[in-house]
PDB file of C-alpha atoms in Angstrom:
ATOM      1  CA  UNK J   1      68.138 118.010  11.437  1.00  0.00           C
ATOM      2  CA  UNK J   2      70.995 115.570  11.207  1.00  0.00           C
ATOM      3  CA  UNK J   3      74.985 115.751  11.056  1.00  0.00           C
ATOM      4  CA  UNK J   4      76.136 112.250  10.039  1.00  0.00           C
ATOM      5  CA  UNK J   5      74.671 109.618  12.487  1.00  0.00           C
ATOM      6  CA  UNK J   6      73.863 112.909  14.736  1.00  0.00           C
ATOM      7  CA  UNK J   7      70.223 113.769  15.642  1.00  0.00           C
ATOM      8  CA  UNK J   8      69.797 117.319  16.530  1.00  0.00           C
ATOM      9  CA  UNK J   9      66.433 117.631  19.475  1.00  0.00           C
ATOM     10  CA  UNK J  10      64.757 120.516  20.970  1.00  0.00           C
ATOM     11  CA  UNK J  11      64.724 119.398  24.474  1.00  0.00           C
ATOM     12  CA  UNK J  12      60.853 119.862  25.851  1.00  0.00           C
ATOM     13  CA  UNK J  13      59.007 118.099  29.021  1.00  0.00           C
ATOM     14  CA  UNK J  14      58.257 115.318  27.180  1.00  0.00           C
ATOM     15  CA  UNK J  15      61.548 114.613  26.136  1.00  0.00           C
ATOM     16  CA  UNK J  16      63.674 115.466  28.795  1.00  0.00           C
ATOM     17  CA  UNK J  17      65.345 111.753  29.514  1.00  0.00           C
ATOM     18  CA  UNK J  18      67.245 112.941  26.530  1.00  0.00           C
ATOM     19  CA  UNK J  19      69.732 113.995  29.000  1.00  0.00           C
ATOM     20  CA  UNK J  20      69.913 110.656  31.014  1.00  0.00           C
ATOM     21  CA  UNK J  21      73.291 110.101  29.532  1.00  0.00           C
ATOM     22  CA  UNK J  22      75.274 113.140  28.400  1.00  0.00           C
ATOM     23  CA  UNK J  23      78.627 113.299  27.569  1.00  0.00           C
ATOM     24  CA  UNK J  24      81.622 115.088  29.402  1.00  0.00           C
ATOM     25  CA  UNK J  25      82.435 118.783  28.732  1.00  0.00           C
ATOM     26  CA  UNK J  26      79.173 118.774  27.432  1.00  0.00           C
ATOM     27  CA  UNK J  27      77.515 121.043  30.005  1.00  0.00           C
ATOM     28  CA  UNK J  28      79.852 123.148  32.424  1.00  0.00           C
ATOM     29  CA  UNK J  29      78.146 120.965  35.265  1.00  0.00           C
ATOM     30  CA  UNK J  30      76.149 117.104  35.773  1.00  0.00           C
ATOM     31  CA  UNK J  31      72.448 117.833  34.774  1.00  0.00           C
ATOM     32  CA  UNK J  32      70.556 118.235  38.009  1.00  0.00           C
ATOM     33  CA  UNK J  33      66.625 116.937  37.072  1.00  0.00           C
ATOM     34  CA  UNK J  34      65.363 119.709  39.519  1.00  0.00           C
ATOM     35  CA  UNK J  35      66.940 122.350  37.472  1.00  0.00           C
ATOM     36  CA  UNK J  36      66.273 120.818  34.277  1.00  0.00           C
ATOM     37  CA  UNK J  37      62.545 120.808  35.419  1.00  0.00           C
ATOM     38  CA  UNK J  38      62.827 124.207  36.569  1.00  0.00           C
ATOM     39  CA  UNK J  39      64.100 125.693  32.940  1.00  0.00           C
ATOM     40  CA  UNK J  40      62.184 123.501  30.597  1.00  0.00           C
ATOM     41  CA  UNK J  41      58.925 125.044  32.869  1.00  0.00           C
ATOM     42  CA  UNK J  42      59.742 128.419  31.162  1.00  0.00           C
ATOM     43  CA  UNK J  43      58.554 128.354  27.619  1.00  0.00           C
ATOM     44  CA  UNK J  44      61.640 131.027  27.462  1.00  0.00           C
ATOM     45  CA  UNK J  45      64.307 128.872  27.502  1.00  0.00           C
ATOM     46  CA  UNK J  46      65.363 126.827  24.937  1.00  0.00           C
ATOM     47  CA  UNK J  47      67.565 124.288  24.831  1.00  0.00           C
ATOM     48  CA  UNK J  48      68.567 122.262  21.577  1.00  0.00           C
ATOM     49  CA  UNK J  49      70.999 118.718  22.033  1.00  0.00           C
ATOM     50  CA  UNK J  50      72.689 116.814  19.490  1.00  0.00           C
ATOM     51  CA  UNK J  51      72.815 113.120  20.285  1.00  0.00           C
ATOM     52  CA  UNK J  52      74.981 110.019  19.057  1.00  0.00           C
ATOM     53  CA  UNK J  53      73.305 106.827  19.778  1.00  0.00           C
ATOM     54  CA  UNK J  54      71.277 107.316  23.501  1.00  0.00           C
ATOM     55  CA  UNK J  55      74.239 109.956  24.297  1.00  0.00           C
ATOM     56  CA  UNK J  56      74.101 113.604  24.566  1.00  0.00           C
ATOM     57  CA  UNK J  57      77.187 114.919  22.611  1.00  0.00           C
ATOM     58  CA  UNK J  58      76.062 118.603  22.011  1.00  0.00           C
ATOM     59  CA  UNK J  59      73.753 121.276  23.470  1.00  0.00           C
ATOM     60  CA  UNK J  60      72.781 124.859  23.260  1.00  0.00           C
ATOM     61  CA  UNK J  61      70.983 127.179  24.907  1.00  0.00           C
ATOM     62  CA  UNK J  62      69.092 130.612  24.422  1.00  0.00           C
ATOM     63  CA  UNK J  63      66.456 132.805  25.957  1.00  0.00           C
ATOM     64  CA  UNK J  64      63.662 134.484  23.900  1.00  0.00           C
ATOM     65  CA  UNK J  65      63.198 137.541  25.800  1.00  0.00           C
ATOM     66  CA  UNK J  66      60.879 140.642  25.492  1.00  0.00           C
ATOM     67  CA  UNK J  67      62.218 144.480  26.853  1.00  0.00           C
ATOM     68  CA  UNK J  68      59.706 146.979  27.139  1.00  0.00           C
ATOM     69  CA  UNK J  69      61.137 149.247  24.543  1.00  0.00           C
ATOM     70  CA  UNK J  70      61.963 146.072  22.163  1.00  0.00           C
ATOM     71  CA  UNK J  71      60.473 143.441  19.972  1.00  0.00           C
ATOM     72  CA  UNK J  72      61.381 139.790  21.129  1.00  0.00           C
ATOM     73  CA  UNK J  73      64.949 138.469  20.811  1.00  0.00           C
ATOM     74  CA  UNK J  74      66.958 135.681  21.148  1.00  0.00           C
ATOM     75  CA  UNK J  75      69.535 135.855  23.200  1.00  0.00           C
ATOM     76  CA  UNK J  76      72.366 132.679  22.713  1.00  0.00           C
ATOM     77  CA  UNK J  77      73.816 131.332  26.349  1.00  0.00           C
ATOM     78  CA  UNK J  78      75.871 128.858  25.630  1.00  0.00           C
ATOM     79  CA  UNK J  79      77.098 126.121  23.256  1.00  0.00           C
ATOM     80  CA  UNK J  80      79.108 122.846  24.263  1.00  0.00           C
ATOM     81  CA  UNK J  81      80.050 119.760  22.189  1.00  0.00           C
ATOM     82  CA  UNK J  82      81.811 117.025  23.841  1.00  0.00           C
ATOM     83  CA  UNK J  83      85.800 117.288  22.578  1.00  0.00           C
ATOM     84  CA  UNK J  84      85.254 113.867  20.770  1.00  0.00           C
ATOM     85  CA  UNK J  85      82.708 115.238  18.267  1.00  0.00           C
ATOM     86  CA  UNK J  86      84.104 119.130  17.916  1.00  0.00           C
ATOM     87  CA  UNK J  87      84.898 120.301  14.243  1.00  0.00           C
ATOM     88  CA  UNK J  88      82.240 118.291  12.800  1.00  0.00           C
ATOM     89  CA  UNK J  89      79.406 121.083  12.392  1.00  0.00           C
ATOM     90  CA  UNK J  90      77.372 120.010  15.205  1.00  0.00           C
ATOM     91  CA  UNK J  91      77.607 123.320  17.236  1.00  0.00           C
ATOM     92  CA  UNK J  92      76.990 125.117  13.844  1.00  0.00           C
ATOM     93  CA  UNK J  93      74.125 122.611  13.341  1.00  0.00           C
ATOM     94  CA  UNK J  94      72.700 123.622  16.856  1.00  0.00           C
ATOM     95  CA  UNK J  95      73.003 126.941  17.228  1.00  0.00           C
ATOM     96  CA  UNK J  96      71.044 126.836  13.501  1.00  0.00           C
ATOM     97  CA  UNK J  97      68.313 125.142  15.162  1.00  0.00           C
ATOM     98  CA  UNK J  98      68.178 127.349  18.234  1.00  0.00           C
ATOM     99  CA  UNK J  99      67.754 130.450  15.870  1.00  0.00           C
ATOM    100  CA  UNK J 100      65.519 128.715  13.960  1.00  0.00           C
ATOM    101  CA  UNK J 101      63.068 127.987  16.822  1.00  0.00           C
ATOM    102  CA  UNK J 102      63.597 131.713  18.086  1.00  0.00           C
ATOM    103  CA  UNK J 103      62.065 132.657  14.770  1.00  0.00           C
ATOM    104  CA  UNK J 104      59.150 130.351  14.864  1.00  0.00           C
ATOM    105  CA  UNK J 105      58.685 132.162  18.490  1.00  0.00           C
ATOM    106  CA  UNK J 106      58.886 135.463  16.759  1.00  0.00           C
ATOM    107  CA  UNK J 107      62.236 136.508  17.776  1.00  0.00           C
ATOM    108  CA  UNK J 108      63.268 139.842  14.676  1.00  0.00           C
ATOM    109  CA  UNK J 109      66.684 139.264  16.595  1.00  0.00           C
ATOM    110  CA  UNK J 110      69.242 137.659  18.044  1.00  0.00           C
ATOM    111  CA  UNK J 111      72.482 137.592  19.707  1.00  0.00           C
ATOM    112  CA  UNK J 112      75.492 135.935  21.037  1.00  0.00           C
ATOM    113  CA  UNK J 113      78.506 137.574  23.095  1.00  0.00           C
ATOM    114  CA  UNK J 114      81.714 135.133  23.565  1.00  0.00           C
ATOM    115  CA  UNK J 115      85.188 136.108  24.129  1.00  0.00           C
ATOM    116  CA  UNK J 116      87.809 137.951  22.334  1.00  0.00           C
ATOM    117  CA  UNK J 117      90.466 135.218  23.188  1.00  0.00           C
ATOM    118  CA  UNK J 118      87.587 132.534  21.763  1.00  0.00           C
ATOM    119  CA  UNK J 119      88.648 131.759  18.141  1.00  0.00           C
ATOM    120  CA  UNK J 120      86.550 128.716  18.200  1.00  0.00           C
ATOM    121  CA  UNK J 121      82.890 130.244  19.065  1.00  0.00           C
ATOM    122  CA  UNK J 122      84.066 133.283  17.023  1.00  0.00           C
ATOM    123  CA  UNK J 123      84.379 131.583  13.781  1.00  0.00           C
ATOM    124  CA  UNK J 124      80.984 129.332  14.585  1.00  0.00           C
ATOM    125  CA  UNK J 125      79.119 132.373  14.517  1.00  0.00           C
ATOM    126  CA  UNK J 126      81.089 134.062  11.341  1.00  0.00           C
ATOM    127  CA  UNK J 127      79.586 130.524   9.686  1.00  0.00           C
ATOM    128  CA  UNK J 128      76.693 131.357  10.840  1.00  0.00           C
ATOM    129  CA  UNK J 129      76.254 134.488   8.952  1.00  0.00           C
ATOM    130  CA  UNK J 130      77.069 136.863  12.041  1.00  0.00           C
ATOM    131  CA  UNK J 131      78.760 140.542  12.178  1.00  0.00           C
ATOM    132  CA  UNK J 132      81.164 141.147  15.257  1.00  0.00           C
ATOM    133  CA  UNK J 133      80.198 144.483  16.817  1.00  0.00           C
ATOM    134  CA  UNK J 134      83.133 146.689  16.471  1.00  0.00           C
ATOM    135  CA  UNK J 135      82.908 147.761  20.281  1.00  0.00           C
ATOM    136  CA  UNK J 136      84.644 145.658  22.319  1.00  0.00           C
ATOM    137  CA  UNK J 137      82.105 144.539  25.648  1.00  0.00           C
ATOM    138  CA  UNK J 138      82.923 144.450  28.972  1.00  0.00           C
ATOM    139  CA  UNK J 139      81.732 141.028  31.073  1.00  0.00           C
ATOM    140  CA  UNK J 140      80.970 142.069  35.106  1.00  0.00           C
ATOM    141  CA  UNK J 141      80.184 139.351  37.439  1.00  0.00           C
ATOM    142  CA  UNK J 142      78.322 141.431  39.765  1.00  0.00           C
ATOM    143  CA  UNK J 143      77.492 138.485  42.242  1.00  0.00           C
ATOM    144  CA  UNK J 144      77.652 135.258  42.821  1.00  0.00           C
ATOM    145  CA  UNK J 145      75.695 132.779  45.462  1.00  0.00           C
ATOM    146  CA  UNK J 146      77.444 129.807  47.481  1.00  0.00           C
ATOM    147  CA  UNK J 147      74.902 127.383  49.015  1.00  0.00           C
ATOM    148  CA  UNK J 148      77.178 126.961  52.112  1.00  0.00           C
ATOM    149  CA  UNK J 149      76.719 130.647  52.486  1.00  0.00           C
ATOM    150  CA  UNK J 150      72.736 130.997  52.383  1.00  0.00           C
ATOM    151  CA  UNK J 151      72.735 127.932  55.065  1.00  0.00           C
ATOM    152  CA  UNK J 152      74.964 129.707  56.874  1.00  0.00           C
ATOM    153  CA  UNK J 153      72.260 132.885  57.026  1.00  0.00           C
TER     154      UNK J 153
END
C-alpha cells in the first residue's frame, strides 16, 4: 500500500532493520532491538510502519487476541506519525493495513480506545468506518515497574 512516495510495511523478523532509522515522535520511546526481538517473536503482535525514503515516519500497532468466551480480535495499541508527515492519510493508511492483516489472521473484530480530549485519533477512526461506544471508559493504571526499583529488590 502506498501514500504518495510512502511505503506502508508489516514489520516481521526478516524485516526488522526497517526500524534502523525512525523518525521522532514516531514511537513514545528509541526502539530498543531486544524488545523489538521480543514482540516480533509473538506472532500476536503486529506492527505495520510507513516509511519515506530508508526512514520510519509512521507505525501502528495491534494485538490479535483470543478470550475464552470470544472469537479472535484485534485489539489497536497505538498509532504515531512523525509531526512532519501528519494529515496526509498515513495513520489512516496504517491502521487500514493493521485491520486488514487482523482479518487475514481471522480476527471477526476489532477495536481501538483513545481519549475523549483526542480529536485527532477520534476522527482517524470515524474515517475509518468506526462507531464511538456511547459509554464513556474509564483508563486505570493499576501498576507500573521502574528498573531502579527491581535492582533495588
Amino acid at each position: 500500500m502506498t501514500t504518495h512516495y510512502i511505503t506502508i510495511h508489516r514489520v516481521t523478523p526478516d524485516n526488522r532493520a526497517l526500524l534502523t532509522r525512525v523518525d521522532d515522535d514516531v514511537f513514545d520511546n528509541p526502539v530498543q532491538p531486544e524488545l523489538l526481538n521480543d514482540f516480533l517473536a509473538n506472532p500476536s503482535n503486529l506492527l505495520v510502519v510507513a516509511v519515506a525514503g530508508d526512514a520510519v515516519v509512521g507505525m501502528a500497532t495491534g494485538i490479535a487476541y483470543v478470550h475464552p468466551d470470544k472469537p479472535i480480535q484485534l485489539f489497536v495499541n497505538e498509532v504515531g506519525v512523525s509531526p512532519r508527515y501528519q494529515r496526509q492519510g498515513i495513520g489512516k493508511d496504517l491502521v487500514a493495513e493493521l485491520l486488514g492483516h487482523g482479518k487475514r489472521l481471522g480476527c471477526v473484530e476489532a477495536w481501538v480506545a483513545t481519549e475523549v480530549s483526542n480529536t485527532a485519533a477520534r476522527a482517524l477512526y470515524t474515517r475509518l468506518g468506526s462507531e464511538e461506544d456511547d459509554e464513556q471508559a474509564v483508563v486505570c493504571l493499576l501498576y507500573t515497574s521502574d528498573a531502579a526499583d527491581e535492582e533495588d529488590s
